[in-house]
């Protein structure tokens, strides 16, 4: 089940990736898909068609770096945040946090909501 | 566990039906498919069924092709960005300014000479352009080789002193003159100016390309 409209997911996919990678040293594409499904208990599904271009874009922007590892005889590509770009990643996460808090204010005026 | 023949089935599907040609992307997608199939196979023993489930889950061939297109566009953008950064750093160097000044002075002189003495409509002009560019290219490459030796030989790029800086400027001037000489040597007198012009242009391009060839391109992306 995927209740999140694609256009909303598309805009926040890079944030999801950065958040997961900031909590893990390195992750591969399938692992990210599964992790999102697990965290959201299946409510949100990241499609491969959106995930891989987003990963490649972040890699192209210099925020992520990759390394490959031989796992059970096959090559696996891991993504990790570039160490000196961690600040940038944190900043993007913080921006999204502020945006979501503002959105909450608009959706629920008068209710003081702080996202953690 | 995926067997080797099943691995080849996945690879063939991605290469032939989805037309994935990018090696890195292919490896990544094969791994993704194998993970997906292994997960589905936990509840469904048949590989073919599991494969079909993962294919459908992925969105079919069209979706894979779309990923590849976006991968290529992104790679192109990254590459273009790297080239732009290299060019920008190149054109910020004093070397580039000296080269530009030499180039402008010499070509202005040549065109003036050409306009005053020779007409523009001779076949030798075109022969001269081609032969002079080729000869000039080889000649200038050799000069550049020595330039690299002088500039980076014992000092290193980061710590170069005024001597190496001066040497660079002098050799740059020699490169410009070499372009002209190449044109003068190869072709008849009435073709020399255009030849020299293109030889120098070719030389400058070669210098621009090879000047930073000792450095790792786009280190931030590797």
mmCIF file of N, CA, C and O in Angstrom, chain B residues 34-136:
data_model
loop_
_atom_site.group_PDB
_atom_site.id
_atom_site.type_symbol
_atom_site.label_atom_id
_atom_site.label_comp_id
_atom_site.label_asym_id
_atom_site.label_seq_id
_atom_site.Cartn_x
_atom_site.Cartn_y
_atom_site.Cartn_z
ATOM 1 N N UNK B 34 18.221 -9.442 -7.799
ATOM 2 C CA UNK B 34 18.546 -10.660 -7.040
ATOM 3 C C UNK B 34 18.048 -10.559 -5.604
ATOM 4 O O UNK B 34 17.498 -11.524 -5.069
ATOM 5 N N UNK B 35 18.215 -9.407 -5.022
ATOM 6 C CA UNK B 35 17.708 -9.209 -3.656
ATOM 7 C C UNK B 35 16.202 -9.380 -3.625
ATOM 8 O O UNK B 35 15.659 -10.037 -2.733
ATOM 9 N N UNK B 36 15.547 -8.749 -4.618
ATOM 10 C CA UNK B 36 14.084 -8.836 -4.683
ATOM 11 C C UNK B 36 13.614 -10.265 -4.864
ATOM 12 O O UNK B 36 12.702 -10.730 -4.163
ATOM 13 N N UNK B 37 14.272 -10.972 -5.779
ATOM 14 C CA UNK B 37 13.878 -12.359 -6.056
ATOM 15 C C UNK B 37 14.105 -13.232 -4.825
ATOM 16 O O UNK B 37 13.260 -14.059 -4.466
ATOM 17 N N UNK B 38 15.232 -13.030 -4.169
ATOM 18 C CA UNK B 38 15.518 -13.827 -2.966
ATOM 19 C C UNK B 38 14.472 -13.590 -1.881
ATOM 20 O O UNK B 38 14.060 -14.525 -1.187
ATOM 21 N N UNK B 39 14.032 -12.349 -1.765
ATOM 22 C CA UNK B 39 13.010 -12.040 -0.763
ATOM 23 C C UNK B 39 11.682 -12.714 -1.125
ATOM 24 O O UNK B 39 11.042 -13.334 -0.273
ATOM 25 N N UNK B 40 11.302 -12.610 -2.388
ATOM 26 C CA UNK B 40 10.034 -13.221 -2.820
ATOM 27 C C UNK B 40 10.116 -14.738 -2.720
ATOM 28 O O UNK B 40 9.154 -15.399 -2.333
ATOM 29 N N UNK B 41 11.294 -15.275 -3.036
ATOM 30 C CA UNK B 41 11.463 -16.734 -3.022
ATOM 31 C C UNK B 41 11.319 -17.354 -1.635
ATOM 32 O O UNK B 41 11.127 -18.548 -1.495
ATOM 33 N N UNK B 42 11.432 -16.507 -0.611
ATOM 34 C CA UNK B 42 11.250 -17.039 0.745
ATOM 35 C C UNK B 42 9.860 -17.641 0.904
ATOM 36 O O UNK B 42 9.668 -18.625 1.610
ATOM 37 N N UNK B 43 8.895 -17.008 0.200
ATOM 38 C CA UNK B 43 7.533 -17.535 0.298
ATOM 39 C C UNK B 43 7.132 -18.284 -0.978
ATOM 40 O O UNK B 43 6.204 -19.067 -0.972
ATOM 41 N N UNK B 44 7.824 -18.010 -2.055
ATOM 42 C CA UNK B 44 7.471 -18.628 -3.335
ATOM 43 C C UNK B 44 8.712 -19.309 -3.890
ATOM 44 O O UNK B 44 9.695 -18.652 -4.212
ATOM 45 N N UNK B 45 8.677 -20.622 -4.009
ATOM 46 C CA UNK B 45 9.863 -21.388 -4.371
ATOM 47 C C UNK B 45 10.312 -21.182 -5.815
ATOM 48 O O UNK B 45 11.485 -21.220 -6.131
ATOM 49 N N UNK B 46 9.358 -20.981 -6.709
ATOM 50 C CA UNK B 46 9.684 -20.950 -8.130
ATOM 51 C C UNK B 46 10.385 -19.653 -8.530
ATOM 52 O O UNK B 46 9.860 -18.562 -8.318
ATOM 53 N N UNK B 47 11.558 -19.787 -9.144
ATOM 54 C CA UNK B 47 12.331 -18.611 -9.550
ATOM 55 C C UNK B 47 11.570 -17.780 -10.580
ATOM 56 O O UNK B 47 11.535 -16.537 -10.484
ATOM 57 N N UNK B 48 10.972 -18.465 -11.567
ATOM 58 C CA UNK B 48 10.275 -17.748 -12.650
ATOM 59 C C UNK B 48 9.166 -16.863 -12.080
ATOM 60 O O UNK B 48 9.027 -15.695 -12.453
ATOM 61 N N UNK B 49 8.422 -17.440 -11.158
ATOM 62 C CA UNK B 49 7.325 -16.669 -10.552
ATOM 63 C C UNK B 49 7.884 -15.476 -9.786
ATOM 64 O O UNK B 49 7.400 -14.345 -9.927
ATOM 65 N N UNK B 50 8.932 -15.760 -8.994
ATOM 66 C CA UNK B 50 9.542 -14.683 -8.197
ATOM 67 C C UNK B 50 10.101 -13.589 -9.111
ATOM 68 O O UNK B 50 9.947 -12.390 -8.840
ATOM 69 N N UNK B 51 10.697 -14.012 -10.210
ATOM 70 C CA UNK B 51 11.272 -13.069 -11.178
ATOM 71 C C UNK B 51 10.163 -12.172 -11.748
ATOM 72 O O UNK B 51 10.315 -10.940 -11.839
ATOM 73 N N UNK B 52 9.048 -12.804 -12.094
ATOM 74 C CA UNK B 52 7.932 -12.033 -12.658
ATOM 75 C C UNK B 52 7.375 -11.031 -11.641
ATOM 76 O O UNK B 52 7.023 -9.900 -11.986
ATOM 77 N N UNK B 53 7.337 -11.468 -10.395
ATOM 78 C CA UNK B 53 6.830 -10.580 -9.334
ATOM 79 C C UNK B 53 7.729 -9.348 -9.214
ATOM 80 O O UNK B 53 7.259 -8.203 -9.159
ATOM 81 N N UNK B 54 9.043 -9.596 -9.214
ATOM 82 C CA UNK B 54 9.996 -8.481 -9.063
ATOM 83 C C UNK B 54 9.945 -7.559 -10.275
ATOM 84 O O UNK B 54 9.996 -6.325 -10.139
ATOM 85 N N UNK B 55 9.828 -8.162 -11.469
ATOM 86 C CA UNK B 55 9.728 -7.346 -12.688
ATOM 87 C C UNK B 55 8.521 -6.414 -12.589
ATOM 88 O O UNK B 55 8.616 -5.209 -12.865
ATOM 89 N N UNK B 56 7.383 -7.003 -12.211
ATOM 90 C CA UNK B 56 6.156 -6.208 -12.110
ATOM 91 C C UNK B 56 6.303 -5.136 -11.037
ATOM 92 O O UNK B 56 5.869 -3.992 -11.202
ATOM 93 N N UNK B 57 6.941 -5.523 -9.932
ATOM 94 C CA UNK B 57 7.162 -4.598 -8.827
ATOM 95 C C UNK B 57 8.020 -3.419 -9.268
ATOM 96 O O UNK B 57 7.819 -2.279 -8.839
ATOM 97 N N UNK B 58 8.952 -3.720 -10.113
ATOM 98 C CA UNK B 58 9.880 -2.699 -10.600
ATOM 99 C C UNK B 58 9.191 -1.740 -11.568
ATOM 100 O O UNK B 58 9.602 -0.596 -11.726
ATOM 101 N N UNK B 59 8.161 -2.225 -12.220
ATOM 102 C CA UNK B 59 7.440 -1.376 -13.176
ATOM 103 C C UNK B 59 7.681 -1.756 -14.623
ATOM 104 O O UNK B 59 7.314 -1.020 -15.534
ATOM 105 N N UNK B 60 8.331 -2.898 -14.839
ATOM 106 C CA UNK B 60 8.536 -3.379 -16.203
ATOM 107 C C UNK B 60 9.705 -2.744 -16.915
ATOM 108 O O UNK B 60 10.452 -1.942 -16.349
ATOM 109 N N UNK B 61 9.847 -3.116 -18.189
ATOM 110 C CA UNK B 61 11.006 -2.685 -18.997
ATOM 111 C C UNK B 61 11.050 -1.163 -19.148
ATOM 112 O O UNK B 61 12.122 -0.554 -19.129
ATOM 113 N N UNK B 62 9.866 -0.581 -19.324
ATOM 114 C CA UNK B 62 9.820 0.875 -19.548
ATOM 115 C C UNK B 62 10.431 1.627 -18.374
ATOM 116 O O UNK B 62 11.148 2.619 -18.552
ATOM 117 N N UNK B 63 10.157 1.127 -17.176
ATOM 118 C CA UNK B 63 10.667 1.799 -15.979
ATOM 119 C C UNK B 63 12.197 1.677 -15.902
ATOM 120 O O UNK B 63 12.887 2.638 -15.542
ATOM 121 N N UNK B 64 12.702 0.500 -16.267
ATOM 122 C CA UNK B 64 14.155 0.304 -16.250
ATOM 123 C C UNK B 64 14.809 1.234 -17.268
ATOM 124 O O UNK B 64 15.837 1.864 -16.989
ATOM 125 N N UNK B 65 14.196 1.321 -18.447
ATOM 126 C CA UNK B 65 14.749 2.207 -19.483
ATOM 127 C C UNK B 65 14.738 3.665 -19.005
ATOM 128 O O UNK B 65 15.655 4.434 -19.276
ATOM 129 N N UNK B 66 13.662 4.004 -18.308
ATOM 130 C CA UNK B 66 13.566 5.377 -17.788
ATOM 131 C C UNK B 66 14.700 5.645 -16.790
ATOM 132 O O UNK B 66 15.310 6.717 -16.812
ATOM 133 N N UNK B 67 14.968 4.658 -15.946
ATOM 134 C CA UNK B 67 16.068 4.822 -14.977
ATOM 135 C C UNK B 67 17.380 5.035 -15.710
ATOM 136 O O UNK B 67 18.186 5.902 -15.356
ATOM 137 N N UNK B 68 17.569 4.247 -16.775
ATOM 138 C CA UNK B 68 18.827 4.378 -17.532
ATOM 139 C C UNK B 68 18.932 5.753 -18.194
ATOM 140 O O UNK B 68 19.991 6.366 -18.182
ATOM 141 N N UNK B 69 17.816 6.203 -18.758
ATOM 142 C CA UNK B 69 17.841 7.536 -19.404
ATOM 143 C C UNK B 69 18.236 8.607 -18.396
ATOM 144 O O UNK B 69 19.081 9.461 -18.648
ATOM 145 N N UNK B 70 17.617 8.530 -17.228
ATOM 146 C CA UNK B 70 17.907 9.537 -16.207
ATOM 147 C C UNK B 70 19.341 9.386 -15.687
ATOM 148 O O UNK B 70 19.990 10.367 -15.335
ATOM 149 N N UNK B 71 19.792 8.155 -15.641
ATOM 150 C CA UNK B 71 21.181 7.890 -15.234
ATOM 151 C C UNK B 71 22.146 8.555 -16.216
ATOM 152 O O UNK B 71 23.120 9.203 -15.818
ATOM 153 N N UNK B 72 21.834 8.399 -17.518
ATOM 154 C CA UNK B 72 22.716 8.965 -18.546
ATOM 155 C C UNK B 72 22.691 10.493 -18.526
ATOM 156 O O UNK B 72 23.729 11.133 -18.654
ATOM 157 N N UNK B 73 21.487 11.034 -18.367
ATOM 158 C CA UNK B 73 21.371 12.499 -18.304
ATOM 159 C C UNK B 73 22.157 13.031 -17.105
ATOM 160 O O UNK B 73 22.899 14.007 -17.206
ATOM 161 N N UNK B 74 22.002 12.328 -15.983
ATOM 162 C CA UNK B 74 22.689 12.754 -14.772
ATOM 163 C C UNK B 74 24.206 12.644 -14.920
ATOM 164 O O UNK B 74 24.948 13.539 -14.491
ATOM 165 N N UNK B 75 24.642 11.547 -15.557
ATOM 166 C CA UNK B 75 26.079 11.366 -15.775
ATOM 167 C C UNK B 75 26.622 12.472 -16.680
ATOM 168 O O UNK B 75 27.711 13.004 -16.452
ATOM 169 N N UNK B 76 25.823 12.813 -17.672
ATOM 170 C CA UNK B 76 26.228 13.869 -18.599
ATOM 171 C C UNK B 76 26.347 15.212 -17.876
ATOM 172 O O UNK B 76 27.321 15.951 -18.061
ATOM 173 N N UNK B 77 25.367 15.479 -17.027
ATOM 174 C CA UNK B 77 25.380 16.737 -16.260
ATOM 175 C C UNK B 77 26.603 16.790 -15.345
ATOM 176 O O UNK B 77 27.276 17.815 -15.236
ATOM 177 N N UNK B 78 26.858 15.651 -14.673
ATOM 178 C CA UNK B 78 27.995 15.595 -13.752
ATOM 179 C C UNK B 78 29.293 15.820 -14.512
ATOM 180 O O UNK B 78 30.174 16.565 -14.077
ATOM 181 N N UNK B 79 29.377 15.175 -15.672
ATOM 182 C CA UNK B 79 30.569 15.304 -16.500
ATOM 183 C C UNK B 79 30.743 16.755 -16.960
ATOM 184 O O UNK B 79 31.837 17.318 -16.864
ATOM 185 N N UNK B 80 29.632 17.331 -17.442
ATOM 186 C CA UNK B 80 29.679 18.717 -17.938
ATOM 187 C C UNK B 80 30.093 19.667 -16.817
ATOM 188 O O UNK B 80 30.867 20.599 -17.035
ATOM 189 N N UNK B 81 29.579 19.388 -15.623
ATOM 190 C CA UNK B 81 29.909 20.228 -14.477
ATOM 191 C C UNK B 81 31.409 20.143 -14.175
ATOM 192 O O UNK B 81 32.066 21.157 -13.928
ATOM 193 N N UNK B 82 31.932 18.907 -14.227
ATOM 194 C CA UNK B 82 33.357 18.704 -13.987
ATOM 195 C C UNK B 82 34.207 19.430 -15.011
ATOM 196 O O UNK B 82 35.195 20.084 -14.671
ATOM 197 N N UNK B 83 33.803 19.325 -16.279
ATOM 198 C CA UNK B 83 34.548 19.983 -17.354
ATOM 199 C C UNK B 83 34.487 21.498 -17.166
ATOM 200 O O UNK B 83 35.491 22.202 -17.308
ATOM 201 N N UNK B 84 33.299 21.998 -16.824
ATOM 202 C CA UNK B 84 33.127 23.436 -16.607
ATOM 203 C C UNK B 84 34.041 23.930 -15.483
ATOM 204 O O UNK B 84 34.703 24.967 -15.612
ATOM 205 N N UNK B 85 34.096 23.159 -14.386
ATOM 206 C CA UNK B 85 34.942 23.548 -13.253
ATOM 207 C C UNK B 85 36.411 23.566 -13.661
ATOM 208 O O UNK B 85 37.165 24.470 -13.278
ATOM 209 N N UNK B 86 36.793 22.565 -14.446
ATOM 210 C CA UNK B 86 38.172 22.507 -14.916
ATOM 211 C C UNK B 86 38.489 23.713 -15.790
ATOM 212 O O UNK B 86 39.513 24.366 -15.633
ATOM 213 N N UNK B 87 37.572 23.993 -16.733
ATOM 214 C CA UNK B 87 37.793 25.112 -17.644
ATOM 215 C C UNK B 87 37.839 26.428 -16.879
ATOM 216 O O UNK B 87 38.671 27.290 -17.147
ATOM 217 N N UNK B 88 36.928 26.543 -15.908
ATOM 218 C CA UNK B 88 36.890 27.782 -15.131
ATOM 219 C C UNK B 88 38.200 27.978 -14.370
ATOM 220 O O UNK B 88 38.762 29.058 -14.342
ATOM 221 N N UNK B 89 38.683 26.893 -13.776
ATOM 222 C CA UNK B 89 39.940 27.013 -13.030
ATOM 223 C C UNK B 89 41.083 27.325 -13.990
ATOM 224 O O UNK B 89 41.998 28.068 -13.666
ATOM 225 N N UNK B 90 41.012 26.765 -15.181
ATOM 226 C CA UNK B 90 42.060 27.018 -16.170
ATOM 227 C C UNK B 90 42.069 28.487 -16.573
ATOM 228 O O UNK B 90 43.099 29.132 -16.641
ATOM 229 N N UNK B 91 40.886 29.021 -16.852
ATOM 230 C CA UNK B 91 40.823 30.395 -17.338
ATOM 231 C C UNK B 91 41.049 31.430 -16.235
ATOM 232 O O UNK B 91 41.150 32.612 -16.506
ATOM 233 N N UNK B 92 41.111 30.967 -14.995
ATOM 234 C CA UNK B 92 41.407 31.914 -13.918
ATOM 235 C C UNK B 92 42.913 32.070 -13.694
ATOM 236 O O UNK B 92 43.348 32.959 -13.007
ATOM 237 N N UNK B 93 43.664 31.173 -14.316
ATOM 238 C CA UNK B 93 45.103 31.206 -14.083
ATOM 239 C C UNK B 93 45.749 32.336 -14.891
ATOM 240 O O UNK B 93 45.296 32.645 -15.987
ATOM 241 N N UNK B 94 46.824 32.902 -14.393
ATOM 242 C CA UNK B 94 47.555 33.909 -15.176
ATOM 243 C C UNK B 94 48.013 33.339 -16.512
ATOM 244 O O UNK B 94 48.063 34.042 -17.503
ATOM 245 N N UNK B 95 48.276 32.049 -16.502
ATOM 246 C CA UNK B 95 48.700 31.382 -17.721
ATOM 247 C C UNK B 95 47.709 31.654 -18.856
ATOM 248 O O UNK B 95 48.095 31.961 -19.988
ATOM 249 N N UNK B 96 46.438 31.535 -18.557
ATOM 250 C CA UNK B 96 45.407 31.690 -19.585
ATOM 251 C C UNK B 96 45.426 33.106 -20.153
ATOM 252 O O UNK B 96 45.272 33.302 -21.366
ATOM 253 N N UNK B 97 45.637 34.092 -19.276
ATOM 254 C CA UNK B 97 45.654 35.481 -19.738
ATOM 255 C C UNK B 97 46.847 35.756 -20.649
ATOM 256 O O UNK B 97 46.714 36.392 -21.686
ATOM 257 N N UNK B 98 47.990 35.251 -20.238
ATOM 258 C CA UNK B 98 49.190 35.443 -21.066
ATOM 259 C C UNK B 98 48.995 34.769 -22.424
ATOM 260 O O UNK B 98 49.295 35.337 -23.478
ATOM 261 N N UNK B 99 48.466 33.568 -22.397
ATOM 262 C CA UNK B 99 48.217 32.839 -23.634
ATOM 263 C C UNK B 99 47.271 33.634 -24.533
ATOM 264 O O UNK B 99 47.494 33.768 -25.738
ATOM 265 N N UNK B 100 46.220 34.131 -23.929
ATOM 266 C CA UNK B 100 45.214 34.872 -24.702
ATOM 267 C C UNK B 100 45.832 36.127 -25.343
ATOM 268 O O UNK B 100 45.571 36.436 -26.513
ATOM 269 N N UNK B 101 46.643 36.816 -24.582
ATOM 270 C CA UNK B 101 47.275 38.038 -25.104
ATOM 271 C C UNK B 101 48.208 37.691 -26.269
ATOM 272 O O UNK B 101 48.156 38.305 -27.335
ATOM 273 N N UNK B 102 49.025 36.655 -26.074
ATOM 274 C CA UNK B 102 49.932 36.220 -27.145
ATOM 275 C C UNK B 102 49.130 35.839 -28.382
ATOM 276 O O UNK B 102 49.448 36.246 -29.507
ATOM 277 N N UNK B 103 48.120 35.060 -28.151
ATOM 278 C CA UNK B 103 47.289 34.571 -29.245
ATOM 279 C C UNK B 103 46.668 35.739 -30.017
ATOM 280 O O UNK B 103 46.709 35.791 -31.249
ATOM 281 N N UNK B 104 46.129 36.683 -29.310
ATOM 282 C CA UNK B 104 45.463 37.824 -29.947
ATOM 283 C C UNK B 104 46.459 38.660 -30.753
ATOM 284 O O UNK B 104 46.190 39.013 -31.905
ATOM 285 N N UNK B 105 47.603 38.938 -30.145
ATOM 286 C CA UNK B 105 48.619 39.750 -30.832
ATOM 287 C C UNK B 105 49.084 39.078 -32.122
ATOM 288 O O UNK B 105 49.119 39.700 -33.196
ATOM 289 N N UNK B 106 49.417 37.798 -32.002
ATOM 290 C CA UNK B 106 49.989 37.096 -33.156
ATOM 291 C C UNK B 106 48.958 36.917 -34.263
ATOM 292 O O UNK B 106 49.240 37.157 -35.440
ATOM 293 N N UNK B 107 47.756 36.521 -33.914
ATOM 294 C CA UNK B 107 46.750 36.304 -34.965
ATOM 295 C C UNK B 107 46.332 37.627 -35.612
ATOM 296 O O UNK B 107 46.066 37.670 -36.812
ATOM 297 N N UNK B 108 46.299 38.679 -34.839
ATOM 298 C CA UNK B 108 45.967 39.977 -35.419
ATOM 299 C C UNK B 108 47.014 40.351 -36.473
ATOM 300 O O UNK B 108 46.682 40.789 -37.572
ATOM 301 N N UNK B 109 48.269 40.113 -36.121
ATOM 302 C CA UNK B 109 49.352 40.392 -37.056
ATOM 303 C C UNK B 109 49.194 39.541 -38.330
ATOM 304 O O UNK B 109 49.323 40.035 -39.455
ATOM 305 N N UNK B 110 48.914 38.267 -38.136
ATOM 306 C CA UNK B 110 48.803 37.353 -39.280
ATOM 307 C C UNK B 110 47.653 37.766 -40.198
ATOM 308 O O UNK B 110 47.795 37.806 -41.426
ATOM 309 N N UNK B 111 46.521 38.091 -39.619
ATOM 310 C CA UNK B 111 45.380 38.474 -40.454
ATOM 311 C C UNK B 111 45.645 39.801 -41.193
ATOM 312 O O UNK B 111 45.255 39.959 -42.338
ATOM 313 N N UNK B 112 46.322 40.670 -40.531
ATOM 314 C CA UNK B 112 46.688 41.922 -41.183
ATOM 315 C C UNK B 112 47.594 41.631 -42.381
ATOM 316 O O UNK B 112 47.361 42.109 -43.492
ATOM 317 N N UNK B 113 48.590 40.765 -42.129
ATOM 318 C CA UNK B 113 49.534 40.369 -43.163
ATOM 319 C C UNK B 113 48.796 39.711 -44.327
ATOM 320 O O UNK B 113 49.025 40.012 -45.493
ATOM 321 N N UNK B 114 47.902 38.828 -43.976
ATOM 322 C CA UNK B 114 47.148 38.081 -44.983
ATOM 323 C C UNK B 114 46.311 39.028 -45.850
ATOM 324 O O UNK B 114 46.307 38.955 -47.077
ATOM 325 N N UNK B 115 45.604 39.912 -45.202
ATOM 326 C CA UNK B 115 44.717 40.827 -45.927
ATOM 327 C C UNK B 115 45.503 41.759 -46.838
ATOM 328 O O UNK B 115 45.057 42.123 -47.918
ATOM 329 N N UNK B 116 46.679 42.137 -46.390
ATOM 330 C CA UNK B 116 47.484 43.074 -47.164
ATOM 331 C C UNK B 116 48.131 42.426 -48.386
ATOM 332 O O UNK B 116 48.216 43.021 -49.446
ATOM 333 N N UNK B 117 48.597 41.214 -48.249
ATOM 334 C CA UNK B 117 49.443 40.615 -49.283
ATOM 335 C C UNK B 117 48.796 39.531 -50.135
ATOM 336 O O UNK B 117 49.130 39.364 -51.296
ATOM 337 N N UNK B 118 47.920 38.747 -49.568
ATOM 338 C CA UNK B 118 47.424 37.566 -50.280
ATOM 339 C C UNK B 118 45.895 37.544 -50.306
ATOM 340 O O UNK B 118 45.250 38.010 -49.390
ATOM 341 N N UNK B 119 45.317 36.978 -51.367
ATOM 342 C CA UNK B 119 43.864 36.829 -51.444
ATOM 343 C C UNK B 119 43.398 35.643 -50.603
ATOM 344 O O UNK B 119 44.200 34.862 -50.110
ATOM 345 N N UNK B 120 42.098 35.528 -50.479
ATOM 346 C CA UNK B 120 41.531 34.506 -49.586
ATOM 347 C C UNK B 120 41.034 33.270 -50.336
ATOM 348 O O UNK B 120 40.553 32.338 -49.720
ATOM 349 N N UNK B 121 41.092 33.327 -51.695
ATOM 350 C CA UNK B 121 40.339 32.334 -52.464
ATOM 351 C C UNK B 121 41.199 31.198 -53.028
ATOM 352 O O UNK B 121 40.853 30.587 -54.014
ATOM 353 N N UNK B 122 42.321 30.894 -52.452
ATOM 354 C CA UNK B 122 43.196 29.855 -53.012
ATOM 355 C C UNK B 122 43.003 28.520 -52.286
ATOM 356 O O UNK B 122 42.815 28.478 -51.083
ATOM 357 N N UNK B 123 43.122 27.457 -53.084
ATOM 358 C CA UNK B 123 42.952 26.116 -52.530
ATOM 359 C C UNK B 123 44.035 25.801 -51.497
ATOM 360 O O UNK B 123 43.809 25.080 -50.533
ATOM 361 N N UNK B 124 45.188 26.413 -51.685
ATOM 362 C CA UNK B 124 46.296 26.158 -50.758
ATOM 363 C C UNK B 124 45.981 26.606 -49.339
ATOM 364 O O UNK B 124 46.537 26.088 -48.378
ATOM 365 N N UNK B 125 45.090 27.560 -49.266
ATOM 366 C CA UNK B 125 44.709 28.025 -47.930
ATOM 367 C C UNK B 125 44.108 26.863 -47.144
ATOM 368 O O UNK B 125 44.446 26.612 -45.986
ATOM 369 N N UNK B 126 43.226 26.117 -47.820
ATOM 370 C CA UNK B 126 42.554 25.009 -47.131
ATOM 371 C C UNK B 126 43.520 23.864 -46.852
ATOM 372 O O UNK B 126 43.497 23.270 -45.790
ATOM 373 N N UNK B 127 44.384 23.580 -47.851
ATOM 374 C CA UNK B 127 45.404 22.549 -47.624
ATOM 375 C C UNK B 127 46.301 22.950 -46.459
ATOM 376 O O UNK B 127 46.654 22.136 -45.615
ATOM 377 N N UNK B 128 46.625 24.209 -46.454
ATOM 378 C CA UNK B 128 47.484 24.735 -45.402
ATOM 379 C C UNK B 128 46.843 24.616 -44.030
ATOM 380 O O UNK B 128 47.503 24.245 -43.058
ATOM 381 N N UNK B 129 45.552 24.884 -43.995
ATOM 382 C CA UNK B 129 44.858 24.801 -42.705
ATOM 383 C C UNK B 129 44.948 23.392 -42.131
ATOM 384 O O UNK B 129 45.230 23.199 -40.951
ATOM 385 N N UNK B 130 44.713 22.397 -43.011
ATOM 386 C CA UNK B 130 44.676 21.004 -42.537
ATOM 387 C C UNK B 130 46.085 20.535 -42.153
ATOM 388 O O UNK B 130 46.320 20.061 -41.041
ATOM 389 N N UNK B 131 47.021 20.690 -43.094
ATOM 390 C CA UNK B 131 48.375 20.183 -42.825
ATOM 391 C C UNK B 131 49.034 20.937 -41.669
ATOM 392 O O UNK B 131 49.666 20.330 -40.804
ATOM 393 N N UNK B 132 48.841 22.219 -41.648
ATOM 394 C CA UNK B 132 49.437 23.037 -40.598
ATOM 395 C C UNK B 132 48.870 22.699 -39.227
ATOM 396 O O UNK B 132 49.595 22.636 -38.244
ATOM 397 N N UNK B 133 47.554 22.441 -39.185
ATOM 398 C CA UNK B 133 46.934 22.106 -37.896
ATOM 399 C C UNK B 133 47.500 20.797 -37.372
ATOM 400 O O UNK B 133 47.801 20.668 -36.183
ATOM 401 N N UNK B 134 47.633 19.815 -38.281
ATOM 402 C CA UNK B 134 48.143 18.507 -37.850
ATOM 403 C C UNK B 134 49.597 18.628 -37.377
ATOM 404 O O UNK B 134 49.939 18.182 -36.280
ATOM 405 N N UNK B 135 50.397 19.275 -38.193
ATOM 406 C CA UNK B 135 51.818 19.431 -37.857
ATOM 407 C C UNK B 135 51.963 20.243 -36.561
ATOM 408 O O UNK B 135 52.707 19.875 -35.656
ATOM 409 N N UNK B 136 51.224 21.329 -36.530
ATOM 410 C CA UNK B 136 51.268 22.202 -35.352
ATOM 411 C C UNK B 136 50.855 21.465 -34.096
ATOM 412 O O UNK B 136 51.460 21.617 -33.040
#
